[in-house]
CSV table of C-alpha atoms (C1' of nucleotides) in Angstrom, one decimal:
chain,number,residue,atom,x,y,z
X,46,MET,CA,0.0,0.0,0.0
X,47,ALA,CA,2.7,2.5,1.0
X,48,LYS,CA,4.8,1.2,-1.8
X,49,VAL,CA,2.2,1.9,-4.4
X,50,SER,CA,1.8,5.4,-3.0
X,51,PHE,CA,5.5,6.0,-3.1
X,52,ARG,CA,5.6,4.8,-6.7
X,53,GLU,CA,2.9,7.2,-7.6
X,54,GLN,CA,4.8,10.0,-5.9
X,55,VAL,CA,7.8,9.3,-8.0
X,56,LEU,CA,5.6,9.2,-11.1
X,57,ARG,CA,4.1,12.5,-10.2
X,58,ALA,CA,7.5,14.0,-9.5
X,59,ARG,CA,8.7,13.0,-12.9
X,60,GLU,CA,5.7,14.3,-14.7
X,61,ASP,CA,6.1,17.5,-12.7
X,62,ALA,CA,9.6,17.7,-14.0
X,63,ILE,CA,8.4,17.2,-17.5
X,64,VAL,CA,5.8,19.9,-17.3
X,65,SER,CA,8.3,22.3,-15.8
X,66,SER,CA,10.6,21.7,-18.8
X,67,VAL,CA,7.8,22.1,-21.2
X,68,ASN,CA,6.7,25.2,-19.5
X,69,ARG,CA,10.0,26.8,-19.7
X,70,LEU,CA,10.7,25.8,-23.3
X,71,LEU,CA,7.3,27.0,-24.4
X,72,ALA,CA,8.0,30.4,-22.8
X,73,GLU,CA,11.4,30.5,-24.5
X,74,LYS,CA,10.8,29.2,-28.0
X,75,GLY,CA,7.1,28.8,-28.4
X,76,PHE,CA,5.2,25.6,-29.4
X,77,ASP,CA,6.3,25.3,-33.0
X,78,LEU,CA,10.0,25.6,-32.3
X,79,MET,CA,10.0,23.4,-29.2
X,80,THR,CA,10.9,19.8,-30.1
X,81,VAL,CA,10.0,16.7,-28.1
X,82,ASP,CA,13.7,15.7,-28.3
X,83,GLU,CA,14.6,18.9,-26.6
X,84,VAL,CA,12.1,18.3,-23.8
X,85,ALA,CA,13.4,14.7,-23.3
X,86,ALA,CA,17.0,15.9,-23.2
X,87,ASP,CA,16.1,18.7,-20.8
X,88,VAL,CA,14.3,16.3,-18.4
X,89,GLY,CA,17.1,13.8,-18.8
X,90,ILE,CA,15.0,10.8,-20.0
X,91,ALA,CA,14.5,9.1,-23.3
X,92,LYS,CA,11.9,10.4,-25.7
X,93,ALA,CA,10.0,7.1,-25.7
X,94,SER,CA,9.6,7.5,-22.0
X,95,LEU,CA,8.0,10.9,-22.5
X,96,TYR,CA,5.4,9.4,-24.7
X,97,LYS,CA,4.5,7.0,-21.9
X,98,HIS,CA,3.4,9.9,-19.9
X,99,PHE,CA,2.0,12.2,-22.6
X,100,THR,CA,0.6,10.8,-25.8
X,101,SER,CA,1.5,13.8,-28.0
X,102,LYS,CA,3.3,17.1,-28.2
X,103,GLU,CA,0.0,18.8,-28.0
X,104,GLU,CA,-0.8,17.0,-24.7
X,105,LEU,CA,2.5,18.3,-23.4
X,106,ALA,CA,1.6,21.8,-24.2
X,107,ALA,CA,-1.9,21.4,-22.7
X,108,ALA,CA,-0.3,20.1,-19.5
X,109,ALA,CA,1.8,23.3,-19.3
X,110,MET,CA,-1.2,25.4,-19.9
X,111,ILE,CA,-3.1,23.7,-17.2
X,112,ARG,CA,-0.3,24.2,-14.8
X,113,ILE,CA,-0.1,27.9,-15.4
X,114,LEU,CA,-3.9,28.3,-15.2
X,115,GLU,CA,-3.7,26.5,-11.8
X,116,ARG,CA,-1.0,28.8,-10.7
X,117,ALA,CA,-3.3,31.7,-11.7
X,118,LEU,CA,-6.2,30.2,-9.9
X,119,ALA,CA,-4.1,29.9,-6.8
X,120,PHE,CA,-3.2,33.5,-7.0
X,121,LEU,CA,-6.8,34.5,-7.6
X,122,GLU,CA,-7.9,32.5,-4.6
X,123,GLU,CA,-5.2,34.1,-2.4
X,124,ARG,CA,-6.3,37.6,-3.4
X,125,ALA,CA,-9.9,36.7,-2.9
X,126,THR,CA,-9.3,35.6,0.7
X,127,GLN,CA,-6.3,37.6,2.0
X,128,SER,CA,-7.2,40.8,0.2
X,129,ALA,CA,-10.9,40.3,0.1
X,130,GLU,CA,-11.6,44.0,1.0
X,131,ALA,CA,-9.5,45.4,-1.9
X,132,PRO,CA,-11.6,47.1,-4.6
X,133,ALA,CA,-12.1,45.0,-7.7
X,134,ILE,CA,-10.0,47.3,-9.8
X,135,GLU,CA,-7.0,46.7,-7.5
X,136,GLN,CA,-7.6,43.0,-7.7
X,137,LEU,CA,-7.5,43.2,-11.5
X,138,LYS,CA,-4.3,45.2,-11.5
X,139,ALA,CA,-2.8,42.8,-9.1
X,140,VAL,CA,-3.6,39.9,-11.5
X,141,ALA,CA,-2.2,41.8,-14.5
X,142,ARG,CA,0.9,42.6,-12.5
X,143,TRP,CA,1.3,38.9,-11.6
X,144,THR,CA,1.0,37.8,-15.2
X,145,MET,CA,3.7,40.2,-16.3
X,146,GLN,CA,5.9,39.0,-13.5
X,147,VAL,CA,5.4,35.5,-14.7
X,148,GLN,CA,6.2,36.5,-18.2
X,149,LEU,CA,9.4,38.4,-17.3
X,150,ALA,CA,10.5,35.4,-15.3
X,151,GLY,CA,10.3,33.3,-18.5
X,152,GLU,CA,7.6,31.2,-17.1
X,153,MET,CA,4.6,32.2,-19.3
X,154,PRO,CA,4.1,29.5,-22.0
X,155,SER,CA,3.0,31.2,-25.2
X,156,LEU,CA,1.0,29.2,-27.7
X,157,PRO,CA,0.3,30.3,-31.3
X,158,ALA,CA,-3.3,31.1,-31.7
X,159,GLN,CA,-3.2,29.7,-35.3
X,160,ASN,CA,-2.0,26.2,-34.9
X,161,SER,CA,-5.1,24.1,-35.6
X,162,SER,CA,-3.9,20.7,-34.3
X,163,LEU,CA,-3.0,22.4,-31.0
X,164,ARG,CA,-6.3,24.3,-30.9
X,165,ALA,CA,-8.2,21.0,-31.4
X,166,ALA,CA,-6.2,19.4,-28.6
X,167,LEU,CA,-6.9,22.2,-26.2
X,168,THR,CA,-10.6,22.7,-27.0
X,169,THR,CA,-11.3,19.0,-26.4
X,170,ASN,CA,-9.2,19.0,-23.2
X,171,LYS,CA,-11.7,19.2,-20.4
X,172,ALA,CA,-9.2,19.9,-17.6
X,173,TYR,CA,-7.9,22.8,-19.6
X,174,ILE,CA,-11.3,24.2,-20.6
X,175,ASP,CA,-12.6,23.9,-17.0
X,176,ARG,CA,-9.7,25.9,-15.6
X,177,LEU,CA,-9.9,28.5,-18.4
X,178,MET,CA,-13.6,29.0,-17.6
X,179,GLU,CA,-12.9,29.2,-13.9
X,180,VAL,CA,-10.3,31.9,-14.4
X,181,SER,CA,-12.6,33.8,-16.8
X,182,ASP,CA,-15.5,33.6,-14.4
X,183,ARG,CA,-13.5,35.0,-11.5
X,184,LEU,CA,-12.0,37.7,-13.5
X,185,GLY,CA,-15.4,38.4,-15.0
X,186,SER,CA,-17.0,39.1,-11.6
X,187,TRP,CA,-14.2,41.5,-10.7
X,188,ILE,CA,-14.6,43.2,-14.1
X,189,THR,CA,-18.3,43.9,-13.7
X,190,ALA,CA,-17.8,44.9,-10.1
X,191,ALA,CA,-15.1,47.4,-11.1
X,192,GLN,CA,-17.4,48.8,-13.8
X,193,GLU,CA,-20.3,49.2,-11.3
X,194,ALA,CA,-17.9,50.9,-8.9
X,195,GLY,CA,-17.0,53.4,-11.6
X,196,ALA,CA,-13.4,52.3,-11.8
X,197,LEU,CA,-13.4,50.6,-15.1
X,198,ASN,CA,-14.9,52.1,-18.2
X,199,PRO,CA,-18.6,51.0,-18.2
X,200,ALA,CA,-18.9,51.5,-22.0
X,201,LEU,CA,-16.5,48.6,-22.6
X,202,PRO,CA,-18.1,45.1,-23.0
X,203,PRO,CA,-16.7,43.0,-20.2
X,204,GLU,CA,-15.4,40.4,-22.6
X,205,VAL,CA,-13.3,43.1,-24.3
X,206,ILE,CA,-11.7,43.8,-21.0
X,207,LEU,CA,-11.3,40.1,-20.3
X,208,TYR,CA,-9.6,39.4,-23.6
X,209,THR,CA,-7.4,42.4,-23.2
X,210,LEU,CA,-6.2,41.2,-19.8
X,211,PHE,CA,-5.4,37.8,-21.3
X,212,ALA,CA,-3.6,39.4,-24.2
X,213,ARG,CA,-1.5,41.6,-21.9
X,214,ALA,CA,-0.4,38.4,-20.1
X,215,CYS,CA,1.7,37.6,-23.2
X,216,ASP,CA,2.3,41.1,-24.6
X,217,PRO,CA,5.4,41.1,-26.7
X,218,VAL,CA,6.1,44.7,-25.6
X,219,LEU,CA,7.5,43.3,-22.3
X,220,GLY,CA,10.1,41.4,-24.2
X,221,LEU,CA,11.0,44.3,-26.4
X,222,LEU,CA,11.5,46.6,-23.4
X,223,LYS,CA,13.5,44.1,-21.6
X,224,LEU,CA,15.8,43.7,-24.7
X,225,THR,CA,16.6,47.4,-24.6
X,226,GLY,CA,18.1,46.9,-21.2
X,227,GLN,CA,17.1,50.4,-20.1
X,228,TYR,CA,14.5,49.4,-17.5
X,229,SER,CA,14.3,47.2,-14.5
X,230,ASP,CA,11.6,44.5,-14.4
X,231,GLU,CA,9.5,46.6,-12.0
X,232,GLN,CA,9.8,49.6,-14.2
X,233,ILE,CA,8.6,47.7,-17.2
X,234,ILE,CA,5.7,46.3,-15.3
X,235,ASP,CA,4.7,49.7,-14.0
X,236,LEU,CA,4.9,51.2,-17.5
X,237,LEU,CA,2.7,48.5,-19.0
X,238,LEU,CA,0.2,48.5,-16.2
X,239,GLY,CA,-0.1,52.2,-16.9
X,240,THR,CA,-0.6,51.9,-20.6
X,241,CYS,CA,-3.1,49.0,-20.1
X,242,PHE,CA,-5.4,50.6,-17.5
X,243,ASP,CA,-4.8,54.3,-18.2
X,244,GLY,CA,-4.0,54.3,-21.9
X,245,LEU,CA,-1.4,56.1,-23.9
X,246,ALA,CA,-3.2,59.4,-23.9
X,247,LYS,CA,-2.7,62.0,-21.1
X,248,ARG,CA,-5.2,62.0,-18.3
Z,283,MET,CA,15.2,47.0,-75.4
Z,284,ALA,CA,11.4,47.1,-75.1
Z,285,LYS,CA,11.4,43.3,-75.0
Z,286,VAL,CA,13.7,43.3,-72.0
Z,287,SER,CA,11.5,45.8,-70.2
Z,288,PHE,CA,8.5,43.7,-70.9
Z,289,ARG,CA,10.1,40.7,-69.6
Z,290,GLU,CA,11.1,42.5,-66.5
Z,291,GLN,CA,7.5,43.6,-66.1
Z,292,VAL,CA,6.3,40.0,-66.3
Z,293,LEU,CA,8.9,39.1,-63.7
Z,294,ARG,CA,7.8,41.8,-61.4
Z,295,ALA,CA,4.2,40.8,-61.8
Z,296,ARG,CA,5.0,37.3,-60.9
Z,297,GLU,CA,7.1,38.2,-57.9
Z,298,ASP,CA,4.3,40.5,-56.9
Z,299,ALA,CA,1.8,37.6,-57.0
Z,300,ILE,CA,4.2,35.5,-54.9
Z,301,VAL,CA,4.5,38.2,-52.3
Z,302,SER,CA,0.7,38.6,-52.2
Z,303,SER,CA,0.3,34.9,-51.5
Z,304,VAL,CA,3.0,34.9,-48.9
Z,305,ASN,CA,1.4,37.9,-47.3
Z,306,ARG,CA,-2.0,36.4,-47.0
Z,307,LEU,CA,-0.7,33.0,-45.9
Z,308,LEU,CA,1.5,34.7,-43.2
Z,309,ALA,CA,-1.6,36.5,-42.0
Z,310,GLU,CA,-3.6,33.3,-41.9
Z,311,LYS,CA,-1.3,30.7,-40.5
Z,312,GLY,CA,1.9,32.5,-39.4
Z,313,PHE,CA,5.4,31.8,-40.5
Z,314,ASP,CA,6.0,28.4,-38.9
Z,315,LEU,CA,2.8,26.8,-40.3
Z,316,MET,CA,3.1,28.3,-43.8
Z,317,THR,CA,4.8,25.9,-46.1
Z,318,VAL,CA,6.7,26.7,-49.3
Z,319,ASP,CA,4.7,24.0,-51.1
Z,320,GLU,CA,1.5,25.9,-50.1
Z,321,VAL,CA,2.9,29.2,-51.5
Z,322,ALA,CA,3.8,27.6,-54.7
Z,323,ALA,CA,0.5,25.9,-55.1
Z,324,ASP,CA,-1.3,29.2,-54.2
Z,325,VAL,CA,0.7,31.1,-56.8
Z,326,GLY,CA,0.2,28.3,-59.3
Z,327,ILE,CA,3.9,27.6,-60.1
Z,328,ALA,CA,6.4,24.9,-59.2
Z,329,LYS,CA,8.3,25.1,-55.9
Z,330,ALA,CA,11.6,25.1,-57.8
Z,331,SER,CA,10.5,28.2,-59.6
Z,332,LEU,CA,9.8,30.0,-56.4
Z,333,TYR,CA,13.3,29.4,-55.3
Z,334,LYS,CA,14.6,31.1,-58.5
Z,335,HIS,CA,12.9,34.3,-57.2
Z,336,PHE,CA,13.6,33.9,-53.5
Z,337,THR,CA,16.4,31.9,-52.0
Z,338,SER,CA,14.7,30.8,-48.8
Z,339,LYS,CA,11.5,30.7,-46.9
Z,340,GLU,CA,12.9,33.5,-44.7
Z,341,GLU,CA,13.4,35.7,-47.8
Z,342,LEU,CA,9.8,35.2,-48.7
Z,343,ALA,CA,8.7,36.4,-45.3
Z,344,ALA,CA,11.0,39.3,-45.5
Z,345,ALA,CA,9.6,40.3,-48.8
Z,346,ALA,CA,6.1,40.3,-47.3
Z,347,MET,CA,7.2,42.4,-44.4
Z,348,ILE,CA,8.9,44.9,-46.7
Z,349,ARG,CA,5.7,45.2,-48.7
Z,350,ILE,CA,3.5,45.8,-45.6
Z,351,LEU,CA,6.0,48.4,-44.4
Z,352,GLU,CA,5.9,50.1,-47.7
Z,353,ARG,CA,2.1,50.2,-47.6
Z,354,ALA,CA,2.5,51.7,-44.1
Z,355,LEU,CA,4.9,54.3,-45.4
Z,356,ALA,CA,2.6,55.2,-48.2
Z,357,PHE,CA,-0.2,55.7,-45.7
Z,358,LEU,CA,2.1,57.8,-43.4
Z,359,GLU,CA,3.1,59.9,-46.4
Z,360,GLU,CA,-0.5,60.5,-47.4
Z,361,ARG,CA,-1.4,61.6,-43.9
Z,362,ALA,CA,1.6,63.8,-43.7
Z,363,THR,CA,0.6,65.7,-46.8
Z,364,GLN,CA,-3.1,65.5,-47.2
Z,365,SER,CA,-3.8,65.9,-43.4
Z,366,ALA,CA,-0.8,67.8,-42.5
Z,367,GLU,CA,-2.7,70.2,-40.3
Z,368,ALA,CA,-4.1,67.4,-38.1
Z,369,PRO,CA,-2.8,67.2,-34.6
Z,370,ALA,CA,-0.1,64.5,-34.0
Z,371,ILE,CA,-2.4,62.5,-31.7
Z,372,GLU,CA,-4.9,62.2,-34.5
Z,373,GLN,CA,-2.2,61.1,-36.9
Z,374,LEU,CA,-1.3,58.3,-34.5
Z,375,LYS,CA,-4.8,57.2,-34.0
Z,376,ALA,CA,-5.3,57.2,-37.8
Z,377,VAL,CA,-2.2,54.9,-38.1
Z,378,ALA,CA,-3.5,52.6,-35.4
Z,379,ARG,CA,-6.8,52.4,-37.1
Z,380,TRP,CA,-5.2,51.6,-40.4
Z,381,THR,CA,-3.2,48.8,-38.9
Z,382,MET,CA,-6.3,47.3,-37.4
Z,383,GLN,CA,-8.1,47.5,-40.6
Z,384,VAL,CA,-5.3,45.7,-42.4
Z,385,GLN,CA,-5.3,43.1,-39.7
Z,386,LEU,CA,-9.1,42.5,-39.9
Z,387,ALA,CA,-8.8,42.3,-43.7
Z,388,GLY,CA,-6.4,39.3,-43.2
Z,389,GLU,CA,-3.5,41.2,-44.7
Z,390,MET,CA,-1.3,41.7,-41.7
Z,391,PRO,CA,1.6,39.2,-41.8
Z,392,SER,CA,2.5,38.1,-38.3
Z,393,LEU,CA,5.9,36.7,-37.6
Z,394,PRO,CA,6.9,34.8,-34.4
Z,395,ALA,CA,9.3,37.0,-32.4
Z,396,GLN,CA,11.1,33.9,-31.3
Z,397,ASN,CA,12.2,32.2,-34.5
Z,398,SER,CA,15.9,32.8,-34.6
Z,399,SER,CA,16.6,31.9,-38.2
Z,400,LEU,CA,13.9,34.3,-39.2
Z,401,ARG,CA,15.2,37.0,-36.9
Z,402,ALA,CA,18.7,36.6,-38.4
Z,403,ALA,CA,17.3,36.9,-41.9
Z,404,LEU,CA,15.4,40.0,-41.1
Z,405,THR,CA,18.0,41.8,-39.1
Z,406,THR,CA,20.5,41.4,-42.0
Z,407,ASN,CA,18.0,42.5,-44.6
Z,408,LYS,CA,18.9,46.1,-45.3
Z,409,ALA,CA,15.7,46.8,-47.2
Z,410,TYR,CA,13.6,45.6,-44.3
Z,411,ILE,CA,15.6,47.4,-41.7
Z,412,ASP,CA,15.6,50.6,-43.6
Z,413,ARG,CA,11.9,50.7,-43.9
Z,414,LEU,CA,11.4,49.7,-40.3
Z,415,MET,CA,13.6,52.6,-39.2
Z,416,GLU,CA,11.8,54.9,-41.5
Z,417,VAL,CA,8.4,54.0,-40.1
Z,418,SER,CA,9.8,54.2,-36.6
Z,419,ASP,CA,11.2,57.7,-37.2
Z,420,ARG,CA,8.0,59.0,-38.7
Z,421,LEU,CA,5.9,57.6,-35.8
Z,422,GLY,CA,8.5,58.8,-33.3
Z,423,SER,CA,8.2,62.4,-34.4
Z,424,TRP,CA,4.4,62.3,-34.1
Z,425,ILE,CA,4.8,60.7,-30.7
Z,426,THR,CA,7.0,63.4,-29.3
Z,427,ALA,CA,4.9,66.1,-30.9
Z,428,ALA,CA,1.8,64.6,-29.3
Z,429,GLN,CA,3.5,64.5,-25.9
Z,430,GLU,CA,4.6,68.1,-26.2
Z,431,ALA,CA,1.1,69.1,-27.2
Z,432,GLY,CA,-0.2,67.4,-24.0
Z,433,ALA,CA,-2.2,64.8,-25.9
Z,434,LEU,CA,-0.1,61.8,-25.1
Z,435,ASN,CA,1.1,60.9,-21.6
Z,436,PRO,CA,4.5,62.7,-21.3
Z,437,ALA,CA,5.6,60.3,-18.5
Z,438,LEU,CA,5.8,57.5,-21.0
Z,439,PRO,CA,9.1,57.0,-22.8
Z,440,PRO,CA,8.5,57.4,-26.5
Z,441,GLU,CA,9.8,54.0,-27.3
Z,442,VAL,CA,7.2,52.4,-25.0
Z,443,ILE,CA,4.5,54.2,-27.0
Z,444,LEU,CA,6.1,53.1,-30.3
Z,445,TYR,CA,6.4,49.5,-29.3
Z,446,THR,CA,2.8,49.5,-28.0
Z,447,LEU,CA,1.6,50.8,-31.4
Z,448,PHE,CA,3.5,48.1,-33.2
Z,449,ALA,CA,2.1,45.5,-30.9
Z,450,ARG,CA,-1.4,46.7,-31.3
Z,451,ALA,CA,-1.0,46.2,-35.1
Z,452,CYS,CA,-1.0,42.5,-34.5
Z,453,ASP,CA,-3.0,42.3,-31.3
Z,454,PRO,CA,-4.8,39.0,-30.9
Z,455,VAL,CA,-7.7,40.7,-29.2
Z,456,LEU,CA,-9.0,41.7,-32.7
Z,457,GLY,CA,-9.2,38.1,-33.8
Z,458,LEU,CA,-10.9,37.0,-30.6
Z,459,LEU,CA,-13.5,39.7,-30.8
Z,460,LYS,CA,-14.1,38.9,-34.5
Z,461,LEU,CA,-14.6,35.2,-33.6
Z,462,THR,CA,-17.5,36.1,-31.2
Z,463,GLY,CA,-19.4,37.5,-34.2
Z,464,GLN,CA,-21.0,40.1,-31.9
Z,465,TYR,CA,-19.3,43.2,-33.4
Z,466,SER,CA,-18.8,44.7,-36.8
Z,467,ASP,CA,-15.3,45.4,-37.9
Z,468,GLU,CA,-15.7,49.1,-37.2
Z,469,GLN,CA,-17.0,48.4,-33.7
Z,470,ILE,CA,-14.0,46.2,-32.9
Z,471,ILE,CA,-11.6,48.9,-34.2
Z,472,ASP,CA,-13.4,51.6,-32.1
Z,473,LEU,CA,-13.3,49.5,-29.0
Z,474,LEU,CA,-9.6,48.7,-29.3
Z,475,LEU,CA,-8.6,52.2,-30.3
Z,476,GLY,CA,-10.3,53.2,-27.1
Z,477,THR,CA,-8.6,50.7,-24.9
Z,478,CYS,CA,-5.2,51.5,-26.5
Z,479,PHE,CA,-5.3,55.3,-26.1
Z,480,ASP,CA,-7.7,55.8,-23.2
Z,481,GLY,CA,-7.1,52.6,-21.3
Z,482,LEU,CA,-9.5,50.2,-19.5
Z,483,ALA,CA,-10.1,52.5,-16.5
Z,484,LYS,CA,-12.9,55.0,-16.5
Z,485,ARG,CA,-11.9,58.6,-17.5
C,297,DG,C1',8.4,2.5,-17.5
C,298,DT,C1',12.8,3.0,-19.2
C,299,DC,C1',15.9,2.5,-22.8
C,300,DT,C1',18.0,2.1,-27.9
C,301,DA,C1',16.9,1.9,-32.4
C,302,DT,C1',13.9,2.8,-36.1
C,303,DA,C1',9.8,3.8,-38.8
C,304,DT,C1',7.4,7.5,-41.0
C,305,DC,C1',6.6,11.7,-42.9
C,306,DA,C1',6.5,16.5,-43.8
C,307,DA,C1',9.0,20.2,-45.5
C,308,DG,C1',13.0,23.0,-47.1
C,309,DA,C1',15.9,22.9,-50.8
C,310,DT,C1',18.1,21.3,-55.3
C,311,DA,C1',19.3,18.6,-59.9
C,312,DG,C1',18.8,18.5,-64.4
C,313,DA,C1',15.9,18.4,-68.6
C,314,DC,C1',13.6,21.7,-71.5
U,219,DG,C1',12.8,30.5,-65.6
U,220,DT,C1',9.8,26.8,-65.6
U,221,DC,C1',9.0,22.3,-64.8
U,222,DT,C1',9.2,17.1,-62.6
U,223,DA,C1',11.5,14.3,-59.7
U,224,DT,C1',14.5,13.8,-56.0
U,225,DC,C1',17.6,14.7,-52.1
U,226,DT,C1',18.1,15.7,-47.3
U,227,DT,C1',17.0,16.8,-42.9
U,228,DG,C1',14.7,17.1,-38.8
U,229,DA,C1',10.9,15.9,-36.0
U,230,DT,C1',6.8,13.2,-34.4
U,231,DA,C1',5.9,8.9,-33.0
U,232,DT,C1',6.6,3.8,-32.2
U,233,DA,C1',8.7,-1.2,-31.7
U,234,DG,C1',10.6,-4.2,-29.0
U,235,DA,C1',14.2,-5.6,-25.6
U,236,DC,C1',15.0,-5.3,-20.6
DNA sequence: GTCTATATCAAGATAGAC
DNA sequence: GTCTATCTTGATATAGAC
């Protein structure tokens, strides 16, 4: 009994290591340029062993997306409890800040929106869809609350705001600014939080 | 003499057709998923003939980028002459609107920022770099002018604004909103122009 | 479940005739 | 310069031994 549990723990740990590698490689090179050989080499196991855990490259990517969504959910949960009194707009800014921090840390997997085999794998992956909906729901309630509180522009359809927040989580502008070497990570985040919520125009 | 000129015209027309196909396919599927076979089939010539005109897939992409940059330059030139009296902020909004229209028309080639062989080909392509700098310079002068006029946030470094405008030209939010089918193209553009310049927060 | 070795195939690029 | 046919490579995925 204990033996089986231990085996499962080892299995989990290995799969965890795989997903970590995939996550980092997806953040670095993107789905199309990431190869399964690379993943296997990075984890330190044979490619065939990888395929015992995950049946395809798309499944690997889906696992990484599920992990990042779960990290996001954990963050949302923490904010909802420990900072429950904070106004909705501050919750949303905190989330946006968190996504930018993840991206600057090289831990935000970025998938091409166009790849159809990948899209098919994701849209039929219940675990992924469930978490995506959960994140969307939680953000959605903060969005409408912030609009009602007069903090977010009420003329914007909530889904426009939601999509925009998702998009800013993988905004290429972060990478461009980091490349210039002129700004610290915190400066970059503050600048982009500003352009996102306050716009380019003077207030 | 006339014969040579005619031949060259035919050649140009063919290359133009090639670049048009590449441009559309890049907008549809992106660089990694676009295949040279596809391009050849779309143009209606053999793949080997393609390689007589362009020496690599990267060169094809570069040609498409050069074309879109030249279209952008033509637009900038037109605004600078025919609407020379318009305030800089309006010029910038007009440019942003134009890029979104191009994107919604399925004519905005989108290249992955991560592909290194492509990056190498682009950064060593003088024609591409020249046009990119030209576009950046023209936008840059409008940006500083708009900041001095108090229309754009003067606390933002100009390059942050420049990068943001470039990024919005291929913002995935446009495609997401179009997918919902709830908005007309003009509505989408107005919404995103609003979030870009005025931000998500209420003014 | 892990490995080595290999099948399979798609895609970039080229040879050589016309 | 265009074509057909082919080369070559790299990457997903699998077979089969242990």
